[in-house]
Structures are given as structure tokens and as C-alpha cells.
Amino acid sequence: MEKKRLVYMDHAATTMTHSEVVRTMMPYLNERFGNPSSIYGIAHESKEAIESARQKVAKALGADAQEIYFTAGGTESDNWALKGVAFANKKKGNHIITTKIEHHAVLHTCQYLEKQGFEVTYLPVDAYGIVDLSELEKAITDQTILISVMYANNEIGTIQPIAEIGKIASEHEIYFHTDAVQAIGNIPIDVEAANIDLLSFSAHKFYGPKGIGGLYIRKGTRIDNLLHGGGQERKRRAGTENIAGIVGLGKAIELATADIDSHNLRIRAMRDRLLAGILGQIPHTRLNGHQEKRLPGNLNISFEYIEGESMLLLLDQYGICGSTGSACTSGSLEPSHVLLAIGLPHEIAHGSLRLTLGDANREEDVDCVLEVLPKVVERLRSMSPLYRPDQ
Amino acid sequence: MYSEKVMDHFMNPRNMGEIENADGIGEVGNPVCGDIMKISLKIEDNRIVDARFKTFGCGAAIASSSMATELVKGKTLEEAWEVSNKAVAEALEGLPPIKMHCSVLAEEGIHKAINEYRIKNGLEPWEEKTPYGEHTPGDGA
């Protein structure tokens, strides 16, 4: 086997923490360890650091700092937004609208809420993964209290018409939550302009540390607490603050949103070259998701006649990190719910490969994948009883 | 996630391919479930003299096919019939629980190929001892 050089193309799974972010965090792991709830000097330092990070997040989202709450990550934020709004507004109604392509943090929370007596509509999406706005309008009833639609999809990268959805929600006076975990740093976000009431984010998707994220909650939103305990986060989210994490998140979001356009230009150029190379060199392949309305680093391609996990195992031998929507890596035997929702037959969904580019990538990574991937696909096809070379 | 043995059989599969004019062929699985195995056997004097596979599936499916063909080569049909999915998994130094069905598929493929041979030669097909049922979409098997 050739010598491994890591070609990391799984930025949608997680990103490496930016070195500047790590530097900013370090003091809060040792000398500035004070509990921000205490009254002595080092406690003040911690408190100020948290508030400064909150300002940075607010600036990145076009929000007020008092509308930003830190959590343990995207999953907690999604759980809080959905359960918190559902339980606080159950007298008003018991209906929630979401989509079939949400992250499991939203889908499984909705399933839990169904068990608690709420009704949930899971909107279909078109072949590109985009929500149909007329379907959304039709689904709204006088019982609807919450609409939750992700900003951009983690698997196929499709970007939803968030501002239009926000407008519809606002016209009907329904709370609008969006899981923006994949969007931060890739799409400029303005919660005001898009009429967003709640927005989930997670630091490790934009070159920050793991275990820290947050929820934007528009002022005046009726929402119950998810975690009960001490009075942290203005009595909304109990638990001693993860100061180093919060400081890291603040730095990371500042860096990630400083110049989204030029970041995207660089990533998109590499992504497009990779896409053209793959489709040009390998027959029986197709791009999943939308051509333009997709995250700049996202590629999701199906290779007919082969299965995704075996592709990943071979790519890993060359140091290439990717992911797949095949059942075989999900712990269940069903392929990705997102790929099924856009209408892919099971066998095509099993043969999907997701490569997500980001700051770790250079042009030579694209060259490497374009050299290795055709060989990997060819090798697996030669083993496949479904493949006939003359096809 | 996988044992070294699984990775070895995945990276260097034994007996990959198809036997021309095979005496018995067994194709099992379903593309909907994400795995299909096609086993072909060359049989002389009631003995498997060659076994080959083609597989669409994950690493465990490819390794299981590779190992199963290794295990039945040289065996009489009676002996080969007794090669269980457990034997395949054990020879691979274990499979993750969710991947055990890959070894089941390998056993089924061998059985199907043997029975195809038996039917072609006017013999009674042997009965499956354990009813796996058909590998149908969404059955989680």
C-alpha cells in the first residue's frame, strides 16, 4: 500500500480545531479556571470571557447578545428548541412541522414528542432535497406551534429557502426553528432578515472544539428549559459553563464568518474540480442533491453497482477520509433517510459517497482523490455481480 | 471495527470471480438490502474442486464470501453443507454483531449453489436446517 498522507474530506462530520482557537482556549483550561458564578477576580475574568464570546456569536448571526445561549452542542440545541417550544406552547396547539431530511437530533426528538401527544408533519422534499413551500403552507393548521427546517443538509448539502420559510412562519405567527449546524461559516446568516426565532449551532463544525454549541432564541419566545438546575445562562440553561469551549466557539465563529465569500470561493473551486473529475472519469455515477443550492464543500455522489462502506474502507487505505449513506455504516440496515427522501432507489443510496471539503484541503488532495477513486470504484465493480463491463 | 482477518480477506479477496460453466451457482441477497453474493462451484466426484464469488456489499460481505469459498474448497458436498455461518465468522476472527448477516448470506450462497447442482443432476435438494427466510427488503435480516 502507498504511504498514507491524510486527505481529510469529511468536514461535515467534524473539523479540526483552528490553532488560533486552541491558543485562545488554553488559558481557560489552566490559570483562568474560575467559576463565573463566583465573586472573586478570576471568576470575573471567566464571566467576561463568556460575554465576549456571546457578543461574537450575536454579531455573526445578526442577533442581540442576550438572545444567545450556550449548550453542549447541536443535539442539545435541537432538543431544547423542539421540546422547549412544544411544552411551553401546548395550550396553544400540539402540531409541529418539520421535514423528512432533518438530522436525527430533530427527527428523533419529534418522534419522542409524538409519544407525548404532539402531532408532527414530516414534509417531503423534491429530487434535489428542497422543501416545497406550498406543501408547507398546506400543512399549517390552527394547531401548528412550531416549524423546524434545517438551514442546509448535512448529507447532500442542499440549502433550504430559509428566508421564505421564515416569512411564512411569521405570517402565521408560528415559531420557526432552524438547525444551522452545517450552515455557519458557509452561508451568511441574519436571523432578523430571515425571521428565524430559534437557531442551533455547534462549534466543531466550524473549526471550533467539540462539546460546545448554542441556541439563538429570539426575545419573547415562549420556551421551557431543557436542563434544570443552577441559574446559569440567565436561568435558561443550568450547568457550570464550559468556559474554554465557549471562548473557543466565540473565536471560531469570528474566524469562520469573517470572510465567508473568499472562503467559499476557494472551497467551491476545489469541490467543482473534484466533481467534474469524478463524473468525467467514472461512468455510472450521479450527483445527489442540487447543483447550485448546495454547501460549497459538499459532494454526494452515487456509484452504481457498488456499496459505500467498501468504498470507504479502500479509500481509507490511501488515507482518504469520507463517509457514505449506505446502511452498512449507520448501525441500521436502512440506507440514509435523506437519500431515500430525495427518491433514490435503495441500491443507489447504498452506493453513495459523501466527500466534504474544507479548510484542511489543498488542490493536491483533489488530485489524490481523482487518482485513487477511479481505481477503487473499478476494483469494487470488478467484484460486483451487478456490474457488466459492457454496460 | 473489523478484525485483521476481515481486513485481509477484504483487501486480498480469495477466489474472486466466476467459474465458467459452473456446476452449481447460488445468488443470494438483494440490492435493496445492500448485499448480493454470487457463488459458483466446480464439482467433481461429489467434491468441490473450485469455488468463486462475486459480491456487491460492504467489507464484511466481501470478506465473508472470500472466507466461505476458502472453507468449502476441497470438501465433499456433505462436508461443505455443514460449513455454517458461525464457522465463517469464526474463521474471520469475528464479525461485528450488525454484520453477522453477511456470514449468513455466505452460508446461504453456498447452500443455494450446492442445491442448484443437486437439482440439475436429478438429486433431491437438501433442506435448510435453519430457516433464514428470504432476504427481503427491510426485514433487517
mmCIF file of C-alpha atoms in Angstrom, chain B residues 7-8 78 93 100-101 133:
data_model
loop_
_atom_site.group_PDB
_atom_site.id
_atom_site.type_symbol
_atom_site.label_atom_id
_atom_site.label_comp_id
_atom_site.label_asym_id
_atom_site.label_seq_id
_atom_site.Cartn_x
_atom_site.Cartn_y
_atom_site.Cartn_z
ATOM 1 C CA MET B 7 -9.460 -6.672 6.507
ATOM 2 C CA ASP B 8 -7.055 -9.185 4.995
ATOM 3 C CA GLU B 78 -21.870 -33.122 2.585
ATOM 4 C CA GLU B 93 -11.872 -13.865 13.880
ATOM 5 C CA MET B 100 -23.367 -11.326 11.207
ATOM 6 C CA HIS B 101 -25.974 -11.429 8.448
ATOM 7 C CA GLY B 133 -36.323 -16.927 5.278
#
